[in-house]
PDB file of N, CA and C in Angstrom:
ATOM      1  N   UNK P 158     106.340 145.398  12.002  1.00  0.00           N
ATOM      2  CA  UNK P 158     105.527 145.058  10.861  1.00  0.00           C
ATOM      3  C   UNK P 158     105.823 143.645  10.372  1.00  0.00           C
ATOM      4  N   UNK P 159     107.127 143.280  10.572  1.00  0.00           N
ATOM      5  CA  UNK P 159     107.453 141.580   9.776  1.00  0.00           C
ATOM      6  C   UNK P 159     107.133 140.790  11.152  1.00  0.00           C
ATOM      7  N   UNK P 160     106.991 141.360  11.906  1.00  0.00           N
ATOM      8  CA  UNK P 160     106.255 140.533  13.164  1.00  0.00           C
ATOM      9  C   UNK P 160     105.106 139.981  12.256  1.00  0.00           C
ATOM     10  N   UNK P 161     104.213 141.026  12.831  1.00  0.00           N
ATOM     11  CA  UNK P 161     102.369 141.217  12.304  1.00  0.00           C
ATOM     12  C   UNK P 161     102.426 139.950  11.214  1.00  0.00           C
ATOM     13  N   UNK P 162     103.264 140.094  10.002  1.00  0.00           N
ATOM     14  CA  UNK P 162     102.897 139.578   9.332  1.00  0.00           C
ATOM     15  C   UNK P 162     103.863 138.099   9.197  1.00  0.00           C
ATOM     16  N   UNK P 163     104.540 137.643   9.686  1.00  0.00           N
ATOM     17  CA  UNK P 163     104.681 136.328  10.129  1.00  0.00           C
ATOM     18  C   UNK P 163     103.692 135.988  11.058  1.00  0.00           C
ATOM     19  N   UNK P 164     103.703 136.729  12.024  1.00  0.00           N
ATOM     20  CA  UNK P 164     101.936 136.002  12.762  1.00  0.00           C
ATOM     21  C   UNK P 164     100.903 135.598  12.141  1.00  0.00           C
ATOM     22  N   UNK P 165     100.524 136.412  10.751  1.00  0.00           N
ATOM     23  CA  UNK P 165      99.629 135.934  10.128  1.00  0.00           C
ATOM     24  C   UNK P 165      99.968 134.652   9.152  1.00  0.00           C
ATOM     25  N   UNK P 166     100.780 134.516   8.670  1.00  0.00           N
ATOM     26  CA  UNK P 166     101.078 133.242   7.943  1.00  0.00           C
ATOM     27  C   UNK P 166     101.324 132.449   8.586  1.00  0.00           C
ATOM     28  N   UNK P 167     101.635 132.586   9.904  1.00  0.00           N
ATOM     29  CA  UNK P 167     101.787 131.073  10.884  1.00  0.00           C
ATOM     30  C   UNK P 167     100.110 131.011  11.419  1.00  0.00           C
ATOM     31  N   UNK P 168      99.385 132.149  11.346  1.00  0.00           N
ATOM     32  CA  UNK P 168      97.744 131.317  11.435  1.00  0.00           C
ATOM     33  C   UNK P 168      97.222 131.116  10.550  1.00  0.00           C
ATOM     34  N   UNK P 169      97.753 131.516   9.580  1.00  0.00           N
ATOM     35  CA  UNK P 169      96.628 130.941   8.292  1.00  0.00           C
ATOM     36  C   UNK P 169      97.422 129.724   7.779  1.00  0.00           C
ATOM     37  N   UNK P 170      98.593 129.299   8.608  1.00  0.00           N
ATOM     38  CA  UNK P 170      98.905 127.877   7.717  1.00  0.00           C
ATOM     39  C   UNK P 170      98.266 127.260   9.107  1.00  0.00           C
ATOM     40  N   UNK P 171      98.256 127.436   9.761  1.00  0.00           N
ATOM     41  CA  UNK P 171      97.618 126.625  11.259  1.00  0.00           C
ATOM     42  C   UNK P 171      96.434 125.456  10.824  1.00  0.00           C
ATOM     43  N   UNK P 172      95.620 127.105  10.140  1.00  0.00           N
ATOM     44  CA  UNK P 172      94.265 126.535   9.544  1.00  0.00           C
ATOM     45  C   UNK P 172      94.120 125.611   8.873  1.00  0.00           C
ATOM     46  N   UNK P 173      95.079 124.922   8.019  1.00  0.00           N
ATOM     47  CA  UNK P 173      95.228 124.395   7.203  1.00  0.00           C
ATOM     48  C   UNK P 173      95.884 122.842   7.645  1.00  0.00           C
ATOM     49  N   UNK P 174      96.377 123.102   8.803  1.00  0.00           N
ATOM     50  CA  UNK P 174      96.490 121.992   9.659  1.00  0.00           C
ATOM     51  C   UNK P 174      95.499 120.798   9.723  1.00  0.00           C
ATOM     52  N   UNK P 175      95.748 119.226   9.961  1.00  0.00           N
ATOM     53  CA  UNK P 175      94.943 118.379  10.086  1.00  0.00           C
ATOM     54  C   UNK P 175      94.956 118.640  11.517  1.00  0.00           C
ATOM     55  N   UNK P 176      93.224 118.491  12.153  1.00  0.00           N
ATOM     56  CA  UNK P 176      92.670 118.445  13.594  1.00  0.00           C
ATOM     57  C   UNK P 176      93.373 117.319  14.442  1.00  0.00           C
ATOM     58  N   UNK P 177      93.586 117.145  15.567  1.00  0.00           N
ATOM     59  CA  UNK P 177      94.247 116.434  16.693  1.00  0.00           C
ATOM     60  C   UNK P 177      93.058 115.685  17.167  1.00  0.00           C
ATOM     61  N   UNK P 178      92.432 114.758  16.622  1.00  0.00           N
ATOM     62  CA  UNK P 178      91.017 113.697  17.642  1.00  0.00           C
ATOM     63  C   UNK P 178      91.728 112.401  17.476  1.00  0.00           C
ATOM     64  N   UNK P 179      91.165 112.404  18.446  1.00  0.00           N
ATOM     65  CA  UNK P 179      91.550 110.900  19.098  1.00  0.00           C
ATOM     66  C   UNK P 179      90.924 110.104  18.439  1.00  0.00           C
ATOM     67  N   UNK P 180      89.517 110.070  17.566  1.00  0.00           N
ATOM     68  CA  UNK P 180      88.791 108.910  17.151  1.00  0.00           C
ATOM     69  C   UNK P 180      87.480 109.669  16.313  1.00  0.00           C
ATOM     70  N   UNK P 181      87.941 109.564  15.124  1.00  0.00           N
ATOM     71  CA  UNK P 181      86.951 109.922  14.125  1.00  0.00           C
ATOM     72  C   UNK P 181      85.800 109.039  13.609  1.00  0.00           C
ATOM     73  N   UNK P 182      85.011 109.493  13.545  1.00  0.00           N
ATOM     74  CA  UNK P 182      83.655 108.615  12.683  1.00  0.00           C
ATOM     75  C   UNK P 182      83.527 109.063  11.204  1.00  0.00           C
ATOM     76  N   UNK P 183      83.098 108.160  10.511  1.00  0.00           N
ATOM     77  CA  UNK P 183      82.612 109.151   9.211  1.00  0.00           C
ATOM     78  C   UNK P 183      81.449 108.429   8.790  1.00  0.00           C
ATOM     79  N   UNK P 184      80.613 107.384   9.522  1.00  0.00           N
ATOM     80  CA  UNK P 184      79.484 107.236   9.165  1.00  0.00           C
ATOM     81  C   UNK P 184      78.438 107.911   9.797  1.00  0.00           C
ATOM     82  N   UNK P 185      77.413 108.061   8.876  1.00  0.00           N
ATOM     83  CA  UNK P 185      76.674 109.266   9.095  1.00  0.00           C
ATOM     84  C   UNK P 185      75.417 108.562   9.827  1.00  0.00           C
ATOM     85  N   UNK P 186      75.112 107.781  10.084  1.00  0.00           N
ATOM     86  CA  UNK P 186      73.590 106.907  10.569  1.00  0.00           C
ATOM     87  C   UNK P 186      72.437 107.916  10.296  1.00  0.00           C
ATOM     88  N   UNK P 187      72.500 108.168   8.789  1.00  0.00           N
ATOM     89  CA  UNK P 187      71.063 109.174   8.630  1.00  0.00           C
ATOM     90  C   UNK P 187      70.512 108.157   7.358  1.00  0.00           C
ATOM     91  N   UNK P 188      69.201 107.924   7.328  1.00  0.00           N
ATOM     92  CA  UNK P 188      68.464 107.065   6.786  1.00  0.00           C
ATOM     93  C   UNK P 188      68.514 108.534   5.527  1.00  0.00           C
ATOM     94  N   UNK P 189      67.843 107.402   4.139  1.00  0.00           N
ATOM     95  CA  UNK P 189      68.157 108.689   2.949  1.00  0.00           C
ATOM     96  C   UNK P 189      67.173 109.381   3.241  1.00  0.00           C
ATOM     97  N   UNK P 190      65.698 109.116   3.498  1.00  0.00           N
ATOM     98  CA  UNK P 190      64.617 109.731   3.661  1.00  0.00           C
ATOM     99  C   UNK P 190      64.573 110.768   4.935  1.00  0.00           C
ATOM    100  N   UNK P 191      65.208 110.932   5.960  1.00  0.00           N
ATOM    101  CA  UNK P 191      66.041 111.823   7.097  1.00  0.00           C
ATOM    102  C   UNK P 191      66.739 112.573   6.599  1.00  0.00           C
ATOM    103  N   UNK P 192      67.091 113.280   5.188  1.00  0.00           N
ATOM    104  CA  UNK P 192      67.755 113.931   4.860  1.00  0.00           C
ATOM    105  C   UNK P 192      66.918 114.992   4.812  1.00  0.00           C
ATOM    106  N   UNK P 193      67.502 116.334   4.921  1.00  0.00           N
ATOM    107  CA  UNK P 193      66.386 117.216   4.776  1.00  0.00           C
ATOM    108  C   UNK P 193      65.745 117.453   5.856  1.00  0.00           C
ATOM    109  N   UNK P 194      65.691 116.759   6.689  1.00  0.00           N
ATOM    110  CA  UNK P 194      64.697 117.018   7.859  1.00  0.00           C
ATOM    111  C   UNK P 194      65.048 117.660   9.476  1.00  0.00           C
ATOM    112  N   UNK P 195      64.280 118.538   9.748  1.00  0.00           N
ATOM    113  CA  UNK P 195      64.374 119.862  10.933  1.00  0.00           C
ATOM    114  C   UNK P 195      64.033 118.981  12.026  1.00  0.00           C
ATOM    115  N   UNK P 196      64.753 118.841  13.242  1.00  0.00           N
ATOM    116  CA  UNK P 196      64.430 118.052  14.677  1.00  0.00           C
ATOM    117  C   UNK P 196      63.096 118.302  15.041  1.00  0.00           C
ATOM    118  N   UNK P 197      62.738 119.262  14.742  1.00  0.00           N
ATOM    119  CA  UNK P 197      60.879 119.800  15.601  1.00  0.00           C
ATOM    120  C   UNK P 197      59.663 119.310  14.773  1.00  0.00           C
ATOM    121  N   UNK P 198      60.229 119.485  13.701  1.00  0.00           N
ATOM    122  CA  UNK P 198      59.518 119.159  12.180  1.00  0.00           C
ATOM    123  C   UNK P 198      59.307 118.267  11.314  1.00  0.00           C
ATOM    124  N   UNK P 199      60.142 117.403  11.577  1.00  0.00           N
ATOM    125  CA  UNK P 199      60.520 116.062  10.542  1.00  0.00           C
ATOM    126  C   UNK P 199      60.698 116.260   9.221  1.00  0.00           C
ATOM    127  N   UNK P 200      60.310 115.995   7.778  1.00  0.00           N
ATOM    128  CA  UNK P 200      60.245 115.868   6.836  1.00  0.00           C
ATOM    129  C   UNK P 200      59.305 116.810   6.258  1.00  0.00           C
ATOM    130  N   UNK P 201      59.801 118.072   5.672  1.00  0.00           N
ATOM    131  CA  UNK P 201      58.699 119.091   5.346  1.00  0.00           C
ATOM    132  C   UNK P 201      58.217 118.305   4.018  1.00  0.00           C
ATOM    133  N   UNK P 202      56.991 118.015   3.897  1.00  0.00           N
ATOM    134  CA  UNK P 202      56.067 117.247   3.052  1.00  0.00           C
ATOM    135  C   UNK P 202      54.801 117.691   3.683  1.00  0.00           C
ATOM    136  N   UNK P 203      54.480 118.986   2.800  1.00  0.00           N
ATOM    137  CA  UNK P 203      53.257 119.738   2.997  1.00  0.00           C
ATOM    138  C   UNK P 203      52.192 119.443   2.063  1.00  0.00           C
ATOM    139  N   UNK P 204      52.089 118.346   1.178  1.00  0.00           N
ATOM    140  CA  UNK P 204      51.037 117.587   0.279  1.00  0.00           C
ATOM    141  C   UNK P 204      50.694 116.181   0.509  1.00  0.00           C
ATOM    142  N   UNK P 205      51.564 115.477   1.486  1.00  0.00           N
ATOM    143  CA  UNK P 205      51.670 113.982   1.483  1.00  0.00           C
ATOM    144  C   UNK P 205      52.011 113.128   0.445  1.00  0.00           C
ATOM    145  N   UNK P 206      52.717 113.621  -0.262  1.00  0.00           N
ATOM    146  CA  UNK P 206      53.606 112.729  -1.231  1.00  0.00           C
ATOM    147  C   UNK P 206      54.170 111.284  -1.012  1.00  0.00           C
ATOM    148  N   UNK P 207      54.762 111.296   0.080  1.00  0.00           N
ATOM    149  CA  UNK P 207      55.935 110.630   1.117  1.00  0.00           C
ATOM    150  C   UNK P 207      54.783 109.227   0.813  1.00  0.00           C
ATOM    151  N   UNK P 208      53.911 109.769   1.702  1.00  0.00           N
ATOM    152  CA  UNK P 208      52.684 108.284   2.175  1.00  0.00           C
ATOM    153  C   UNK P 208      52.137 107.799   0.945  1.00  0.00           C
ATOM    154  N   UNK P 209      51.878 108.464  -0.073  1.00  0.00           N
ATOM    155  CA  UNK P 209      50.926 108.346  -1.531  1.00  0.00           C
ATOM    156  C   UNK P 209      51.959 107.604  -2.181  1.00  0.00           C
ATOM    157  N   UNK P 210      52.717 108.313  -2.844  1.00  0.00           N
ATOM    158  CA  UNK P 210      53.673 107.798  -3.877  1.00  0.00           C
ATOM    159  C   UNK P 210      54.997 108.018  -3.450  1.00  0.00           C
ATOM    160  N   UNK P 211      55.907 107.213  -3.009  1.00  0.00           N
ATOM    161  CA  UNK P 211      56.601 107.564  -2.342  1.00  0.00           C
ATOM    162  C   UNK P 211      58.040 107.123  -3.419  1.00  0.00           C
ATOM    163  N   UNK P 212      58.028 106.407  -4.399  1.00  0.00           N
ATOM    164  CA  UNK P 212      58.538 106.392  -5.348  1.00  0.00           C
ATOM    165  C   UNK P 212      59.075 107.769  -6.658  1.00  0.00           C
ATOM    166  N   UNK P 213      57.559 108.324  -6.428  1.00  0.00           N
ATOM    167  CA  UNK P 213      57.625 109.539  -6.651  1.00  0.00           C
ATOM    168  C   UNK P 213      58.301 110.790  -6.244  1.00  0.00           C
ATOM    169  N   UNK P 214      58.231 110.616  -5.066  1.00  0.00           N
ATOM    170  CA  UNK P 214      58.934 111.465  -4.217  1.00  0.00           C
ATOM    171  C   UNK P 214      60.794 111.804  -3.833  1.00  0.00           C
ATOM    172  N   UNK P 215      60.846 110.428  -4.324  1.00  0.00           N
ATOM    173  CA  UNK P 215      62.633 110.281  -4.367  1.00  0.00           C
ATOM    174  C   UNK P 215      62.874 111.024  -5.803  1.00  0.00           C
ATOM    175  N   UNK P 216      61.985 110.464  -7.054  1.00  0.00           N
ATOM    176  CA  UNK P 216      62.901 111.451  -7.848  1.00  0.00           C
ATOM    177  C   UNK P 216      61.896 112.553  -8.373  1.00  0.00           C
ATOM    178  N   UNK P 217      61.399 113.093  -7.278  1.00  0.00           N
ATOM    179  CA  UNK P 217      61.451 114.938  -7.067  1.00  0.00           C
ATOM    180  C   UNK P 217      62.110 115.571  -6.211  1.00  0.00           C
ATOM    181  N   UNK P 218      62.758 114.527  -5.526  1.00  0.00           N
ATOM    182  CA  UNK P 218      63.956 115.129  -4.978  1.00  0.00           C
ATOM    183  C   UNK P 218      64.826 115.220  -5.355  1.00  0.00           C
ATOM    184  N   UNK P 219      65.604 114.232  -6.371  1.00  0.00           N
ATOM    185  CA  UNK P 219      66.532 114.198  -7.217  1.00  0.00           C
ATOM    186  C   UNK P 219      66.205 115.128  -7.992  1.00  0.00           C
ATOM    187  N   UNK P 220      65.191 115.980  -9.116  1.00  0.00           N
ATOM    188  CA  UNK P 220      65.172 116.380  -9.689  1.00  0.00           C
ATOM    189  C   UNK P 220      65.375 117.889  -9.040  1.00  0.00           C
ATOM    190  N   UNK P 221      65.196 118.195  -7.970  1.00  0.00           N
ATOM    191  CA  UNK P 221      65.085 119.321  -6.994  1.00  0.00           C
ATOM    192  C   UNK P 221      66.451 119.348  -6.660  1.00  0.00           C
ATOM    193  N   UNK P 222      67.327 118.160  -6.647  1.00  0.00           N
ATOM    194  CA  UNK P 222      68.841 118.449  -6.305  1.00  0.00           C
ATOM    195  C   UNK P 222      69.592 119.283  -7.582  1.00  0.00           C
ATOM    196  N   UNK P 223      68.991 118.238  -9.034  1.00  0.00           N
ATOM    197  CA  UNK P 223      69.897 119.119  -9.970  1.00  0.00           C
ATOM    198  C   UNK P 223      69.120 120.424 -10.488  1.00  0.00           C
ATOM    199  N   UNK P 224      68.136 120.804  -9.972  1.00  0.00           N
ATOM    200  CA  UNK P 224      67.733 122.163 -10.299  1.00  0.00           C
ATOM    201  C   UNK P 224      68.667 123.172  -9.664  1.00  0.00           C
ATOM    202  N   UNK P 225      68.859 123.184  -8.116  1.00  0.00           N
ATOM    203  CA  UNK P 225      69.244 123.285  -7.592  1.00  0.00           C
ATOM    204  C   UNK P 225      70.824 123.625  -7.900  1.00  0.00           C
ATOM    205  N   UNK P 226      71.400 122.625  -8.768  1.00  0.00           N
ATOM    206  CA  UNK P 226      72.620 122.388  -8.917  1.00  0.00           C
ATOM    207  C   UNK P 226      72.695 123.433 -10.437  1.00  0.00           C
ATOM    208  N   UNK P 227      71.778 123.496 -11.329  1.00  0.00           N
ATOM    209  CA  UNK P 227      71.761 123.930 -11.917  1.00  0.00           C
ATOM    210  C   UNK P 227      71.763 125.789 -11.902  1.00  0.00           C
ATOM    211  N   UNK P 228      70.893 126.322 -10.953  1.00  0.00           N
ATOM    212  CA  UNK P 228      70.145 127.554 -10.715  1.00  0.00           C
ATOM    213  C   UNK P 228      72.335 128.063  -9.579  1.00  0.00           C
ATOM    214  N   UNK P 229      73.090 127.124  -9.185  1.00  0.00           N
ATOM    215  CA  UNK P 229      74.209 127.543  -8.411  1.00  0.00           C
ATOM    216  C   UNK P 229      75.293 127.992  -9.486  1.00  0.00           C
ATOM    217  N   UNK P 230      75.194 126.877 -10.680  1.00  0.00           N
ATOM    218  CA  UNK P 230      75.955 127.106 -11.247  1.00  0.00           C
ATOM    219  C   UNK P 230      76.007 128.339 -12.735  1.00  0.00           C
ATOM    220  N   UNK P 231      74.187 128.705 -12.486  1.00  0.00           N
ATOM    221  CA  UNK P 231      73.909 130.238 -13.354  1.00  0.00           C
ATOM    222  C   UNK P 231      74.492 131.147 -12.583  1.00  0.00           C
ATOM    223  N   UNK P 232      74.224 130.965 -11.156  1.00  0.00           N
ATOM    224  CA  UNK P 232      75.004 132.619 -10.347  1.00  0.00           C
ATOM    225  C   UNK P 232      76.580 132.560 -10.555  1.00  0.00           C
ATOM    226  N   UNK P 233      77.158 131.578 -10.595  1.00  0.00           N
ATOM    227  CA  UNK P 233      78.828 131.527 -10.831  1.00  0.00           C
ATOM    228  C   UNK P 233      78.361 132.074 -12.336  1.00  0.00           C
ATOM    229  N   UNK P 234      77.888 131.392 -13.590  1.00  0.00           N
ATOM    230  CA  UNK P 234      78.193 132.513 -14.454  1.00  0.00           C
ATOM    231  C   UNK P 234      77.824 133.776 -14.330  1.00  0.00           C
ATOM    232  N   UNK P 235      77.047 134.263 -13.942  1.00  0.00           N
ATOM    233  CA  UNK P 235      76.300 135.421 -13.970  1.00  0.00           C
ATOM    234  C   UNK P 235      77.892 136.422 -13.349  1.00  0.00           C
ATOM    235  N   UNK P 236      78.362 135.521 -12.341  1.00  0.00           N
ATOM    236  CA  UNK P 236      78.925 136.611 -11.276  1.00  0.00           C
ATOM    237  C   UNK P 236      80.532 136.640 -12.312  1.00  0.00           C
ATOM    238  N   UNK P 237      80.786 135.327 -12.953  1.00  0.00           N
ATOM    239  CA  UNK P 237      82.001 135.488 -13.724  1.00  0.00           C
ATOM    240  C   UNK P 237      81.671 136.099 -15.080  1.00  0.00           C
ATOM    241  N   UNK P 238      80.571 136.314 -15.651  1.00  0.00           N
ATOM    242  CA  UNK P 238      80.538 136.947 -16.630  1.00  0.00           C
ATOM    243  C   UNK P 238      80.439 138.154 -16.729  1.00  0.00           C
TER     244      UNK P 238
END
C-alpha cells in the first residue's frame, strides 16, 4: 500500500515538472482577425459585418468577450453559492 501510494506522488509531482524541448516558440503568427476561425471555414461571419463595417465588428467582439467573461463568472457564483 505505501508502494501504491508513493507511486502516486512521484506522478503527480512528475506532472508538475517543466517539459524537456529543445527549442520553444511563443509567438503565435495568428493575425487578430484569424482568431476564432475553423481551417474549413474561415471566419464564421454569417451577416457580413467583417466587409461592411469592420470597425464595428472588433468591438462586437470585444463586447462578446466580456459577455462571455461575464455569463463564466455567474456559473462560479451560482456553483459557489
Amino acid at each position: 500500500m505505501k508502494l501504491v501510494i508513493s507511486a502516486l506522488l512521484v506522478a503527480s509531482a512528475a506532472a508538475f515538472a517543466p517539459a524537456q524541448n529543445g527549442r520553444a516558440s511563443s509567438s503565435l503568427k495568428v493575425s487578430e482577425l484569424e482568431l476564432g476561425a475553423t481551417e474549413p471555414l474561415g471566419v464564421f461571419d454569417p451577416l457580413g459585418w467583417m466587409e461592411t463595417e469592420p470597425e464595428s465588428f472588433e468591438r462586437r467582439r470585444a463586447v462578446e468577450r466580456k459577455h462571455g467573461r461575464v455569463a463564466m463568472m455567474a456559473v462560479v457564483g451560482t456553483i459557489v453559492h
